[in-house]
Each structure stands twice: as structure tokens, then as C-alpha cells.
Tab-separated table of C-alpha atoms and ligand atoms in Angstrom:
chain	number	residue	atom	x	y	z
A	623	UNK	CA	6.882	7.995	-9.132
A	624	UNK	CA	7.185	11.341	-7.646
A	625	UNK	CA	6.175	13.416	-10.901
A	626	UNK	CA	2.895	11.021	-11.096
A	627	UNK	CA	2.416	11.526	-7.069
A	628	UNK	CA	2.611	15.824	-8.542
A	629	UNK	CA	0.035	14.807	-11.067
A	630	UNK	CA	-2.606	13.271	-8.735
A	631	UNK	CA	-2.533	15.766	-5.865
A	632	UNK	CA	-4.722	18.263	-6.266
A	633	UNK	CA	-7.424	15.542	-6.937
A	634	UNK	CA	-10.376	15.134	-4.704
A	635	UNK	CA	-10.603	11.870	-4.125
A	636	UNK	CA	-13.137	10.241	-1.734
A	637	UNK	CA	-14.470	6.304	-1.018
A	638	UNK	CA	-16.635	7.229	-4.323
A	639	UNK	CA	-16.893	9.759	-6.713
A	640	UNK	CA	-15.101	11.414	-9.870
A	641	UNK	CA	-11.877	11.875	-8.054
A	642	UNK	CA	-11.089	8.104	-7.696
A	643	UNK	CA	-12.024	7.842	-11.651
A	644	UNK	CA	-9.800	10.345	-12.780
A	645	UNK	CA	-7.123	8.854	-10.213
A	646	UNK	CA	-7.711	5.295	-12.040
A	647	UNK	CA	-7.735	7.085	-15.412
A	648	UNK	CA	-4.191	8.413	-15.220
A	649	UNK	CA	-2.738	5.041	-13.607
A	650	UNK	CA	-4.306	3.388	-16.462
A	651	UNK	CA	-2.295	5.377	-18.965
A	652	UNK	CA	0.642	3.413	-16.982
A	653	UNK	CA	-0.872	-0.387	-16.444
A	654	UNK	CA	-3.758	-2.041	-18.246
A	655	UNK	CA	-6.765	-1.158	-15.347
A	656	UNK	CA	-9.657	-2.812	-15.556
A	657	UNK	CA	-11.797	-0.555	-13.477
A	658	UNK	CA	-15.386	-2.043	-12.055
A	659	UNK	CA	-18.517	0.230	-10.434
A	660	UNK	CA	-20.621	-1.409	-7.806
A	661	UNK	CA	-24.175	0.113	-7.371
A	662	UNK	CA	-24.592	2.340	-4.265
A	663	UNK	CA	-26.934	-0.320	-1.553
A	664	UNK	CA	-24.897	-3.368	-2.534
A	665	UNK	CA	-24.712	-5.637	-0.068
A	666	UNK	CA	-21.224	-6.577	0.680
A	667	UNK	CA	-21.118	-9.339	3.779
A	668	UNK	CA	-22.317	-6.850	6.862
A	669	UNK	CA	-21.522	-3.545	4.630
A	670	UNK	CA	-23.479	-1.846	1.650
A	671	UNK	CA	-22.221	0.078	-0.456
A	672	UNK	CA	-23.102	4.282	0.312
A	673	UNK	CA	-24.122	6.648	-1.899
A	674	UNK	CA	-21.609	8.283	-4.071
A	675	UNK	CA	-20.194	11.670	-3.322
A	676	UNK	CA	-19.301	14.245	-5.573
A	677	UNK	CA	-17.776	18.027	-4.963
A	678	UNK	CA	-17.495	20.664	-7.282
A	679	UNK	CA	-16.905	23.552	-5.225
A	680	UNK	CA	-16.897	24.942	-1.501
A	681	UNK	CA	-16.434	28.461	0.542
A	682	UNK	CA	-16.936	30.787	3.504
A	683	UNK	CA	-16.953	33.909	2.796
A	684	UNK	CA	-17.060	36.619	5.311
A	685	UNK	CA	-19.415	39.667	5.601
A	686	UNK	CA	-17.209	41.333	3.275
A	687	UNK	CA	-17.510	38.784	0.631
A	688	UNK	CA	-14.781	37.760	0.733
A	689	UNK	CA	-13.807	34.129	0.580
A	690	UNK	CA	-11.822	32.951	3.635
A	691	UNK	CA	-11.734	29.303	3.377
A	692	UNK	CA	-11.775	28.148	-0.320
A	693	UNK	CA	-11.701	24.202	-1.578
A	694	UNK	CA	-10.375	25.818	-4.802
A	695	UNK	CA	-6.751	26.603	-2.753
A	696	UNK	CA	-6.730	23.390	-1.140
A	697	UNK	CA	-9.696	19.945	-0.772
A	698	UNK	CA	-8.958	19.540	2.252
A	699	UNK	CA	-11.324	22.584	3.592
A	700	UNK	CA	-13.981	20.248	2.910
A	701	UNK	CA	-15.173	17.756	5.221
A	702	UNK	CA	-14.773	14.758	2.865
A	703	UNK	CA	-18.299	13.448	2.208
A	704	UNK	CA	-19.758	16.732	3.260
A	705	UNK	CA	-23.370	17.109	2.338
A	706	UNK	CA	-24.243	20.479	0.598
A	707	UNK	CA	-25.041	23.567	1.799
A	708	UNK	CA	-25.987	27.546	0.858
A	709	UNK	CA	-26.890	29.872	3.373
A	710	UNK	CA	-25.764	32.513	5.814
A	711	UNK	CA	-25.026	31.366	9.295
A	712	UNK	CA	-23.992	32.579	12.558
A	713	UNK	CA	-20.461	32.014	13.863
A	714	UNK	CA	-21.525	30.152	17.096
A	715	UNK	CA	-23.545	27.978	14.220
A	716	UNK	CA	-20.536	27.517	12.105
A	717	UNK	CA	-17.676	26.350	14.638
A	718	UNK	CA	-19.819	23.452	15.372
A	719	UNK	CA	-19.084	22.616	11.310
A	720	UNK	CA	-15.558	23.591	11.490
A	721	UNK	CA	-12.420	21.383	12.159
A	722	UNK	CA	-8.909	22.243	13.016
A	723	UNK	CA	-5.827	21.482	15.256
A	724	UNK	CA	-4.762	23.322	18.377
A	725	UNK	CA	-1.245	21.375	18.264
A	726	UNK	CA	-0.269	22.511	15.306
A	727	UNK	CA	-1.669	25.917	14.441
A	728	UNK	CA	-0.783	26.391	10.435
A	729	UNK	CA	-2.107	23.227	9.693
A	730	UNK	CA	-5.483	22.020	8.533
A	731	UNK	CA	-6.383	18.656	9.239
A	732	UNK	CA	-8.197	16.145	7.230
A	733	UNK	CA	-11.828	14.876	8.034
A	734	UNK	CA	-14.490	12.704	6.714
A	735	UNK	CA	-17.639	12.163	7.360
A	736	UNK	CA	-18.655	8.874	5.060
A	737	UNK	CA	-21.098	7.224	7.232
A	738	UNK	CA	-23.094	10.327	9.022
A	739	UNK	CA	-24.421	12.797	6.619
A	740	UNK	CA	-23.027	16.460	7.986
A	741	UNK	CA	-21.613	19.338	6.435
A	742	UNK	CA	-18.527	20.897	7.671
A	743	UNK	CA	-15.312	22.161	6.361
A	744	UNK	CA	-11.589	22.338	8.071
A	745	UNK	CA	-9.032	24.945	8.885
A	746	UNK	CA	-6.220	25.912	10.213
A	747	UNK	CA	-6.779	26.781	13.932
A	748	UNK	CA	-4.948	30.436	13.986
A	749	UNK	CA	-7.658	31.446	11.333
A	750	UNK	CA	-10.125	29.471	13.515
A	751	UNK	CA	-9.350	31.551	16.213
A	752	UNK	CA	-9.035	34.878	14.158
A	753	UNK	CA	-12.611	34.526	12.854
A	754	UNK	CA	-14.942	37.430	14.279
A	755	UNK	CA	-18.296	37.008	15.385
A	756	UNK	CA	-20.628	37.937	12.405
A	757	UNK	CA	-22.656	36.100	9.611
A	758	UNK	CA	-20.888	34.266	7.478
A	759	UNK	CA	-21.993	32.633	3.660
A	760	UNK	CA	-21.215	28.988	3.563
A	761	UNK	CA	-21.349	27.097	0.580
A	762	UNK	CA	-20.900	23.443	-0.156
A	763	UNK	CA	-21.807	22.543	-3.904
A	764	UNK	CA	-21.690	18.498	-3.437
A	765	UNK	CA	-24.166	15.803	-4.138
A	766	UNK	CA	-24.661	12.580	-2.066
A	767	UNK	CA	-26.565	10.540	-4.665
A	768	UNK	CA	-27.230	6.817	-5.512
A	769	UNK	CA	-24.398	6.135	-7.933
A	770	UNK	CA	-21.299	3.823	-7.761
A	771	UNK	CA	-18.350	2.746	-6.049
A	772	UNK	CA	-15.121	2.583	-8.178
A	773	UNK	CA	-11.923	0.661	-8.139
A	774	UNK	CA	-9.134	-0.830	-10.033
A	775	UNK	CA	-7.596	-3.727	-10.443
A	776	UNK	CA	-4.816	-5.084	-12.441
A	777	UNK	CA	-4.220	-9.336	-12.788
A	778	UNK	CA	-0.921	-10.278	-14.150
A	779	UNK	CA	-1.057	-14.165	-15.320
A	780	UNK	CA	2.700	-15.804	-13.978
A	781	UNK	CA	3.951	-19.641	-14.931
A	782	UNK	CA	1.437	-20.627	-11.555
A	783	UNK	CA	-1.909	-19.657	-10.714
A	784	UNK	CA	-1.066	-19.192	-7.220
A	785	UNK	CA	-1.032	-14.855	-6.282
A	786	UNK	CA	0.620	-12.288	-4.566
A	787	UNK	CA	-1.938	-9.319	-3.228
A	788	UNK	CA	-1.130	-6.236	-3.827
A	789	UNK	CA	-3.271	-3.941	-2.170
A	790	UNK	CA	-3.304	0.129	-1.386
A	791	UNK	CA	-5.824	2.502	-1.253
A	792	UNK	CA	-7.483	5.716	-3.386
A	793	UNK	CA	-10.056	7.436	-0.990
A	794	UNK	CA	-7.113	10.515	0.449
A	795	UNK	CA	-7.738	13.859	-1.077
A	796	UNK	CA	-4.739	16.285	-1.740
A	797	UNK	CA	-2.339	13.888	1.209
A	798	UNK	CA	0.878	12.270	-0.077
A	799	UNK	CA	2.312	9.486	2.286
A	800	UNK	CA	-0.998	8.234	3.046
A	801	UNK	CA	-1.932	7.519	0.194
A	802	UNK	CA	-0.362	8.856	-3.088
A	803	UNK	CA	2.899	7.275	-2.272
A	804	UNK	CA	1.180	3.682	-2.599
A	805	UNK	CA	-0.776	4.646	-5.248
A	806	UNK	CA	2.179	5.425	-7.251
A	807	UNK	CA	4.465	2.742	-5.843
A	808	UNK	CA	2.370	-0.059	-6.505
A	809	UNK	CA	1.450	1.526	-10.242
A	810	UNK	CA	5.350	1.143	-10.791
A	811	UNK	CA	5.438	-2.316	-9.574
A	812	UNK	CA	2.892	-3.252	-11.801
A	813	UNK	CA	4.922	-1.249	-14.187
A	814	UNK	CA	7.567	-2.862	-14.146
A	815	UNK	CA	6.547	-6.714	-12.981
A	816	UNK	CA	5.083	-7.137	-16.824
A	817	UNK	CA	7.872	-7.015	-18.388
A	818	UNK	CA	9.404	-9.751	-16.336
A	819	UNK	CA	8.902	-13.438	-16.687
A	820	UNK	CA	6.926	-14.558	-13.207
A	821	UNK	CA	6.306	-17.384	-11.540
A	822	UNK	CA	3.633	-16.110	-9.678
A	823	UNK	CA	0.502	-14.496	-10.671
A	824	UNK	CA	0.392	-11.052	-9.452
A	825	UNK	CA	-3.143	-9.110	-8.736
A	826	UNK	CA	-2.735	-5.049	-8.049
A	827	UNK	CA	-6.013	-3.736	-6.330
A	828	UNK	CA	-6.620	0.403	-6.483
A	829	UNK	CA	-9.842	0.167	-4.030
A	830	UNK	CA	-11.014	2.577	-1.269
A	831	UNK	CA	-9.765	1.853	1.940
A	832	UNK	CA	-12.215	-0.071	3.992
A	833	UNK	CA	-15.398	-0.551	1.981
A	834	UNK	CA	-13.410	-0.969	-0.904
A	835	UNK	CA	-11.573	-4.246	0.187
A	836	UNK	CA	-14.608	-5.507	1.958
A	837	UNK	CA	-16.571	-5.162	-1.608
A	838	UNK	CA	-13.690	-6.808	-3.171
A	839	UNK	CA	-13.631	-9.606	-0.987
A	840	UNK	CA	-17.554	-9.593	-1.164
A	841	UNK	CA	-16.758	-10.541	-5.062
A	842	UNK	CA	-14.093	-12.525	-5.574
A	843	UNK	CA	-14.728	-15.442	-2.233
A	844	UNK	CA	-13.565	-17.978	-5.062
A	845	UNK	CA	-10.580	-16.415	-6.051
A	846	UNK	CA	-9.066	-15.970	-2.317
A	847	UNK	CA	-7.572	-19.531	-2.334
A	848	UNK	CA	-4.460	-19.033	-4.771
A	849	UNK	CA	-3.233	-15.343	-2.779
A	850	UNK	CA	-0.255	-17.142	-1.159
A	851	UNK	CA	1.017	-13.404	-0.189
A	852	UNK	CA	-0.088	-10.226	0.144
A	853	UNK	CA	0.923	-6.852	1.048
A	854	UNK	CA	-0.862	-3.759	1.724
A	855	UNK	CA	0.941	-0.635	0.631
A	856	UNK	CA	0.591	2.441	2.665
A	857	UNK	CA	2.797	5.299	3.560
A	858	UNK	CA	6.221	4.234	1.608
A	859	UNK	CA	7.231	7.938	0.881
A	860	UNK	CA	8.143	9.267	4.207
A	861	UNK	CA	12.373	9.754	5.390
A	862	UNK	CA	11.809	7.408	8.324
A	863	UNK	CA	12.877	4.258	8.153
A	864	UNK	CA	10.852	0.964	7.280
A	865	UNK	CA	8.288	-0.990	8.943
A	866	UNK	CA	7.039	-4.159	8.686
A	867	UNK	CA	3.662	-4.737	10.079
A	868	UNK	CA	3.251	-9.255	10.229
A	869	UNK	CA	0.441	-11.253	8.924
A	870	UNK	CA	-1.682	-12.229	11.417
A	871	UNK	CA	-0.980	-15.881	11.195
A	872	UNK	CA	2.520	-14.145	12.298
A	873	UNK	CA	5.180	-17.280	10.315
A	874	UNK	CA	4.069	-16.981	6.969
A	875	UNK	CA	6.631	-16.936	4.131
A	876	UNK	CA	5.958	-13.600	3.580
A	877	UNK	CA	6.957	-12.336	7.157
A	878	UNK	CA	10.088	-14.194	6.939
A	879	UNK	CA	10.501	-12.798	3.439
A	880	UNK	CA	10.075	-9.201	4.267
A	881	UNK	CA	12.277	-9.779	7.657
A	882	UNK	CA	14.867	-11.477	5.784
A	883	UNK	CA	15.004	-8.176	3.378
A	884	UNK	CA	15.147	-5.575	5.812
A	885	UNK	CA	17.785	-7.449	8.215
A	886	UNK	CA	20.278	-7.712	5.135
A	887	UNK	CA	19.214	-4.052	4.092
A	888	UNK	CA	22.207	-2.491	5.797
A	889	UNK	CA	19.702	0.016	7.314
A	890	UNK	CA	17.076	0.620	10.535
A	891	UNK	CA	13.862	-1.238	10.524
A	892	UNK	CA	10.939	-1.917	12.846
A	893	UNK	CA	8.874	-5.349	12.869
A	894	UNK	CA	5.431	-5.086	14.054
A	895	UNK	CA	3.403	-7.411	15.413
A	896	UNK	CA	-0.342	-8.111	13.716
A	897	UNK	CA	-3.241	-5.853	15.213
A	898	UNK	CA	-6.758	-5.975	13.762
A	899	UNK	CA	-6.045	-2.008	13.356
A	900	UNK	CA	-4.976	-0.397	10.416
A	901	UNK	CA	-5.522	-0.242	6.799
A	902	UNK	CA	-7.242	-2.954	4.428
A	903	UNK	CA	-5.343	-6.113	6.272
A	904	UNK	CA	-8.227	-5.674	8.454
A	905	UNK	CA	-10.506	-6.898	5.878
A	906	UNK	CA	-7.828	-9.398	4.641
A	907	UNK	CA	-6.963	-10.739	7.918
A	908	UNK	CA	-11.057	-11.373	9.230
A	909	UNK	CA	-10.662	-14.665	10.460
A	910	UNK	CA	-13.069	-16.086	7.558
A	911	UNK	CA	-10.570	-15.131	5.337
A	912	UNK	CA	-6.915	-15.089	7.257
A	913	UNK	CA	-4.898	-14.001	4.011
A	914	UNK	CA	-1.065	-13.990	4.481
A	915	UNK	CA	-1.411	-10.166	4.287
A	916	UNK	CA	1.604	-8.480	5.182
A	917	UNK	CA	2.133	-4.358	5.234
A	918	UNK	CA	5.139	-3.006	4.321
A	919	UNK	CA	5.537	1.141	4.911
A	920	UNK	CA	8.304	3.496	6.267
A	921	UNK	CA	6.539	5.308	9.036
A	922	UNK	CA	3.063	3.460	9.794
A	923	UNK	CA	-0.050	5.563	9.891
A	924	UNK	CA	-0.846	8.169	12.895
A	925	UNK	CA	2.723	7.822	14.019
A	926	UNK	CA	3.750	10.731	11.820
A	927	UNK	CA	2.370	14.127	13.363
A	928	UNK	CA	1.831	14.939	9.319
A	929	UNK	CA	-0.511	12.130	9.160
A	930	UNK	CA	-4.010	13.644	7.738
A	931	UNK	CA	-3.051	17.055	7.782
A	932	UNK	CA	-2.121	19.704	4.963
A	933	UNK	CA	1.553	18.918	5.774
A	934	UNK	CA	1.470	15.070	4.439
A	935	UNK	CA	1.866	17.136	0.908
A	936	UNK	CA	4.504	17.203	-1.650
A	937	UNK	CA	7.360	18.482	0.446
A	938	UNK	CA	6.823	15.671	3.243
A	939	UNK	CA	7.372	12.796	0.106
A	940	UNK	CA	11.082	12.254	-0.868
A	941	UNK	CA	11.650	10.922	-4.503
A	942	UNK	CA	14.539	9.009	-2.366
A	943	UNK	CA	12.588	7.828	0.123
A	944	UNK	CA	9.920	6.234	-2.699
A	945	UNK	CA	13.029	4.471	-4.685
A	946	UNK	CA	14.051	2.719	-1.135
A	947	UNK	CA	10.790	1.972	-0.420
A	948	UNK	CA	10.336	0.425	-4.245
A	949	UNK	CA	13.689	-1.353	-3.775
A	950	UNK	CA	12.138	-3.169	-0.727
A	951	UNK	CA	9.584	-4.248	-2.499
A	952	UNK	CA	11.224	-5.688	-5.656
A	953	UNK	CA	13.498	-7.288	-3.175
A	954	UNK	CA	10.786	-8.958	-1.204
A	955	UNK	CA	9.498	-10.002	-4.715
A	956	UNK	CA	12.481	-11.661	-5.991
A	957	UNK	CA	12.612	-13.383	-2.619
A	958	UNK	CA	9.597	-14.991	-3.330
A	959	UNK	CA	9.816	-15.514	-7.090
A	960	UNK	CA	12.903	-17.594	-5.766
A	961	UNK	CA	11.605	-19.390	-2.528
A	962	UNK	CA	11.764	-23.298	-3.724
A	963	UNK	CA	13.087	-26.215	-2.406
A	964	UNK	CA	15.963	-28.025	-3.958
A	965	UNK	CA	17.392	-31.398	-3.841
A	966	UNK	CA	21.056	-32.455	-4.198
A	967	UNK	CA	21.620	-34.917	-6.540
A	968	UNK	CA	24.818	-36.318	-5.060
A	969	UNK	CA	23.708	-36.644	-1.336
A	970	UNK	CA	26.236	-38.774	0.350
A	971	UNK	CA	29.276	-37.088	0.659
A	972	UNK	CA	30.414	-33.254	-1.124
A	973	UNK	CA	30.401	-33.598	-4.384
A	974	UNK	CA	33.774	-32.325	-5.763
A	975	UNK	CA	33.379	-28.230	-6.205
A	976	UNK	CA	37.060	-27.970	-7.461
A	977	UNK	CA	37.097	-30.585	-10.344
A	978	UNK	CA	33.796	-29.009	-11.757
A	979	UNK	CA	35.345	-25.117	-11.893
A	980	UNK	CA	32.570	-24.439	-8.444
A	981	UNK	CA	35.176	-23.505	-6.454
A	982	UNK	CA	37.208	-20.430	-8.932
A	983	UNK	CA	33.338	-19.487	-10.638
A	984	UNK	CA	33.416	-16.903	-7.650
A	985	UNK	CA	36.720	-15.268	-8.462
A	986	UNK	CA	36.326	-11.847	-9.285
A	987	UNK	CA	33.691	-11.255	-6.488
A	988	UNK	CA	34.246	-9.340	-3.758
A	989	UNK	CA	32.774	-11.480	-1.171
A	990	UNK	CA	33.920	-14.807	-3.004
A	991	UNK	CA	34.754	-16.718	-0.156
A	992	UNK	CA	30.747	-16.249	1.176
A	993	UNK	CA	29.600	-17.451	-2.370
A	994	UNK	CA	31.584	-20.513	-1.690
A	995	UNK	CA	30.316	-20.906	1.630
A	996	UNK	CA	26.492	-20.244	0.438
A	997	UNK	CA	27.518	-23.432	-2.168
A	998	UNK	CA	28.173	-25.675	0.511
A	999	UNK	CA	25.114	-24.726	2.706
A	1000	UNK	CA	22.962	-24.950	0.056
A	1001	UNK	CA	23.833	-28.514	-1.007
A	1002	UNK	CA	23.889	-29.259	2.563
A	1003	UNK	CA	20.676	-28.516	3.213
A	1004	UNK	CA	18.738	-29.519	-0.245
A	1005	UNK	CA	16.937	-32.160	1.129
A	1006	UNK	CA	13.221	-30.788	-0.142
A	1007	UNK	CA	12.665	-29.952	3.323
A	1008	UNK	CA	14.130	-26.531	3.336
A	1009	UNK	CA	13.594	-23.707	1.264
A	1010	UNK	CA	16.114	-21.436	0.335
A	1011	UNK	CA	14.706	-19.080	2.656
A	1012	UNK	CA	15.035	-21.391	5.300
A	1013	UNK	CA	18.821	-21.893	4.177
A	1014	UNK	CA	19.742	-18.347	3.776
A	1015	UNK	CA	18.193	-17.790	7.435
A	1016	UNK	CA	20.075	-20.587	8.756
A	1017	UNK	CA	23.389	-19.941	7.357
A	1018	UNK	CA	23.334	-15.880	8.003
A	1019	UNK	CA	23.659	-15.098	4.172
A	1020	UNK	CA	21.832	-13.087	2.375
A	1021	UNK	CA	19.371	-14.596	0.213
A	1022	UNK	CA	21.106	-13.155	-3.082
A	1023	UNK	CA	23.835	-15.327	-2.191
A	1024	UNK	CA	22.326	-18.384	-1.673
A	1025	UNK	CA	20.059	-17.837	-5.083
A	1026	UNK	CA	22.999	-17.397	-7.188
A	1027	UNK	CA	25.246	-20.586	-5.411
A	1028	UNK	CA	21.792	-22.676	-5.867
A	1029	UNK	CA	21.943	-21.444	-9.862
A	1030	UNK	CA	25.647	-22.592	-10.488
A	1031	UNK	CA	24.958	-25.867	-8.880
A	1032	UNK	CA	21.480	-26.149	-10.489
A	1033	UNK	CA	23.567	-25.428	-13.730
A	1034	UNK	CA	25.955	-28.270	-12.564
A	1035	UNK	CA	23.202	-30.634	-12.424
A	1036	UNK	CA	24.090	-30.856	-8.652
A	1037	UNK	CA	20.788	-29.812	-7.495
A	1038	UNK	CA	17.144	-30.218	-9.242
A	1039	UNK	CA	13.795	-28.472	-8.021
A	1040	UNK	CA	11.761	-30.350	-5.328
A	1041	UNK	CA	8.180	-30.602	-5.660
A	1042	UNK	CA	7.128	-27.498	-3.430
A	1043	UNK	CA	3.734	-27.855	-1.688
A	1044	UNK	CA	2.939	-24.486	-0.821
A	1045	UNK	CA	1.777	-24.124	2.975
B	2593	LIG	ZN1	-5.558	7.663	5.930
């Protein structure tokens, strides 16, 4: 994940343009990506789609000719969705086009400008303030055309039609946590989900952040029914520890999923609540739609002084930090591939554990004596009105536990599957 996260950042990506199809390209060498272009003016519910935006070069040079700020060193000196520009201009002129950050001097911040056409390019604010009062050439060599807007998407077919969402955006130029590390995250779930056998159906969306979901949703209204979880993927290579933002129905089976994980993780977490704020949940989460659209990240977004600034680069991403955050996921997922409802075939009274072998099957374990416990919850509690989620939250085991007891008694022909109506 992190030599693919090397690979795509010195892209410029933007909500259109050549960056996000290059992006797309190279994750397609990785998954099967069927990539779509919508016309620029689409209408998409209360949005159209904007121009396409294109950049192949950018500079100020000073009265020396010499080039001071150069998109060649790093893409961020543009203003993303800057329109283009060649011609001398004053300083006084120019630092109403320039933008940089007084709390943290070395740094040069990223800015867009997607829905107000203005030039503009950013910089750290030392050489902000070092910059002498002369002429100075500025040169923007973009386009802001009628074109397309690109994205990806990836459908894996599982034993049910019903989906899990997985969501995370392509519009960040040359910035790593937000949002290479979900690019290449989710590009390794994908990865690594085909290979398996499913139950669910699993649909991977590379879109813009913003427009991008909005369009998707704008296309697909008929397909929204069968996402029975989602996630949005944002932020996941970071050191801090994770957070889980909540759907904003707030009790669906993918909160309690993604809590159950990250209370049995052995390590810090944070739960937060739903807030119409954020990345493409917003979209999800419009109350025509009301998706069970979780997000999982380490740090969120903006709570990171790093956020959108030269220093969310390849030294703020751990390789570590992406495996945890990966783990989490593919934890979360075989919670869910799981999640059913059982019922004991041999309801009045315990069956007898010790005559059919139940009891010793746990030997070698370590924690034997909790396998043996999770068996008698389990058959306890198979009713088909609990799932076993719901079991594994009631009893205070970890879900692993309670999945392998329910197998062994499955095996026994103690238990069989209950119809589960999904909520
Ligand atoms: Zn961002």
C-alpha cells in the first residue's frame, strides 16, 4: 500500500481532469476498474457537473528570472482549479492571488478554487513574507474547458445481492492521509476481497469528493436499495489512533460492527457521533437517501494540523499505521460476512457438549475455557432473534469467539441458520 501511495503522489489530481485518470489507470493495473466520464453541465439532483480542469505547468518568477514558486517542485503551488494566466504583475496585485499559513511558516497549504473561477497559487509564508516589492511573471498554463468528470468503480458479485459501500475519494493533489491512504487502502481491499468467497456483494467507488458521490447517486437511485453498509474511507494512514464516525441513523449493524471491532482491538479508539459535515457520507446520509454509511479513519479530517498542507506527504503516512488501519477493516468485514442468526436445534435443555467431543475440541487453545463459554451463550441465545453480534455484545466475547463456537456446533448439527431479514 505504501509503495502504490509513492507511486501516486506527485500526481495532480483535481474533481476532474488527467490526474484522476492516470490515478484510476494505475489502480486498475491492481482491480478490474470500470471507469465512467460524465459530460461537464450534467445535471446531477441540485448540482451539475463543472467544467474539467487541466494543468500542465505553473511559476513566478522574479525580476531576475528566476523561478521562485514552481508547480514542477511541488502541485500544491497551484490553486487547484486555478484558471490560467501570463503576465507581469505587481506585488500588491499578486498577494491578493497568493495563499499561505502564518501558523506554520515552512508549510504551504492546499487550496481550491472549483466553484469560482480565480487564479492563484500557494506558498509557504516565510517566502511570502521574504518577497520584495517588484514585478513579478506569473504563469498558470491550465485550461477550464467543457470536458468530463471521471471516476471508478469496482462491483464484486457475493452469494446475495445485498452491498457493502465502499467509498473514498481522488480529487487531493500531492497529500497522503487525506486522500492517498484511502485510495490505496480500499484498492487493497478490493484486492484482496476477490479472491475470497462472499456473501455479500461488495461495490468500491474511486469518485471525487463531493460532486463525485452526488453524480453517483444521481445515477444509480435504483441500485441504493441492496447497500446494507457502507463506509467512507478517509485518512487511515496517520499514527493516531482510530475513529469511528456513526451512521446517521446512529444503531445500524454497521456501527455496532465497527464498535464491536475497535472495543476488542486491544488499543485507543474514538466513536463519533453523525454530523452532516465531512466527507461523501454527506451525500450518502441526505435524508432522501439515509444509507447506513459509516466512516472509519485514524485521525478525522482538520483535526491533524498536517491536514491540507505540504506536510500530509510521504513522511506523515506510516506503512504501520496503513496495515492497522487495513486490519480494521477486514475485521469489520468478516464481522459482517458472519452476522446471521442461528437457531438451536435442541432447545429445551443443554444439549450434552461432553458426549459429542464440544467440550475437549478447545484443548490446545489458550483461552479454551472462553471458547467453551462462547458455546454455551451461543446456543443459549439462538433463538433467530439474535444475531451473533448481538450475542458476542451480550456475553463480552469477542466476536471471533463466538463465530468459531457457532461453527463447531453448526458442524454438530446443534444449530442451523435462521432466515435473516435484513433491517
Ligand atoms: Zn481533503
Amino acid at each position: 500500500m505504501y509503495q502504490l501511495m509513492e507511486e501516486l503522489y506527485p500526481i495532480c489530481r483535481s474533481i476532474t481532469g488527467d490526474g484522476v485518470r492516470e490515478t484510476l489507470q494505475i489502480l486498475a493495473k491492481h482491480i478490474p476498474l470500470n471507469v465512467y466520464e460524465v459530460p461537464s453541465g450534467t445535471h446531477v439532483f441540485d448540482w451539475v457537473v463543472p467544467k474539467e480542469w487541466n494543468i500542465r505547468d505553473a511559476y513566478i518568477k522574479n525580476a531576475k528570472g528566476e523561478k521562485i514558486v514552481d508547480f514542477q517542485n511541488l502541485n500544491l503551488h497551484v490553486l487547484n482549479y486555478s484558471t490560467p494566466i501570463n503576465r507581469k504583475v505587481k506585488l500588491t496585485e499578486l498577494k491578493e492571488h497568493l495563499f499561505s499559513l502564518p501558523e506554520h511558516e515552512d508549510w504551504v497549504p492546499h487550496r481550491n478554487s472549483y466553484y469560482r473561477e480565480e487564479w492563484g497559487f500557494c506558498l509557504a509564508h516565510r517566502q511570502l513574507k521574504s518577497l520584495m516589492d517588484a514585478e513579478y511573471d506569473v504563469f498558470i498554463d491550465s485550461s477550464l474547458e467543457d470536458g468530463y468528470l471521471t471516476y471508478g468503480e469496482y462491483f464484486l458479485q457475493g452469494e446475495e445481492d445485498n452491498e457493502f459501500l465502499i467509498s473514498t475519494h481522488t480529487c487531493h493533489p500531492s497529500l497522503c492521509n487525506d486522500n492517498l491512504s484511502g485510495l490505496v487502502l480500499t484498492t487493497y481491499l478490493a484486492k484482496v476481497l476477490t479472491k475470497m468467497q462472499l456473501r455479500y456483494s461488495y461495490r468500491f467507488l474511486f469518485i471525487p469528493s463531493t460532486i463525485g458521490s452526488i453524480t453517483w447517486l444521481g445515477r444509480n437511485e435504483e441500485k441504493l436499495s441492496k447497500i446494507k453498509h457502507g463506509l467512507v474511507v478517509a485518512c487511515v494512514g496517520d499514527p493516531g489512533k482510530m475513529h469511528y464516525k456513526k451512521t446517521r441513523r446512529g444503531d445500524a449493524e454497521i456501527d455496532k460492527t465497527v464498535e464491536h471491532v475497535l472495543k476488542h482491538s486491544g488499543q485507543d479508539y474514538g466513536i463519533l457521533e453523525f454530523s452532516p459535515y465531512g466527507y461523501d457520507e454527506r451525500q450518502y446520509s441526505s435524508p432522501g437517501f439515509n444509507l447506513p454509511m459509516g466512516s472509519l479513519s485514524r485521525t478525522p479530517h482538520g483535526r491533524f494540523p498536517e491536514y491540507h498542507t505540504s506536510a500530509d506527504n510521504l513522511d506523515f503516512v506510516k506503512a504501520d499505521s496503513l496495515a492497522d488501519s487495513y486490519s480494521k477493516y477486514m475485521a469489520v468485514i468478516d464481522v459482517v460476512e458472519h452476522n446471521k442468526k442461528y437457531l438451536n436445534t435442541n432447545p429445551k435443555c443443554e444439549p450434552q457438549l461432553g458426549r459429542r467431543g464440544l467440550y475437549s475440541m478447545f484443548g490446545g487453545k489458550r483461552d479454551a475455557n472462553l471458547y467453551e463459554l462462547a458455546l454455551l451463550w451461543v446456543l443459549n441465545f439462538s433463538d433467530g432473534n439474535f444475531s451473533l453480534l448481538d450475542i458476542a455484545e451480550r456475553s463480552g466475547l469477542p466476536f471471533s469467539y463466538i463465530n468459531e463456537a457457532t461453527s463447531k456446533l453448526a458442524g454438530h448439527g446443534l444449530l442451523t441458520e435462521a432466515n435473516l431479514k435484513h433491517a
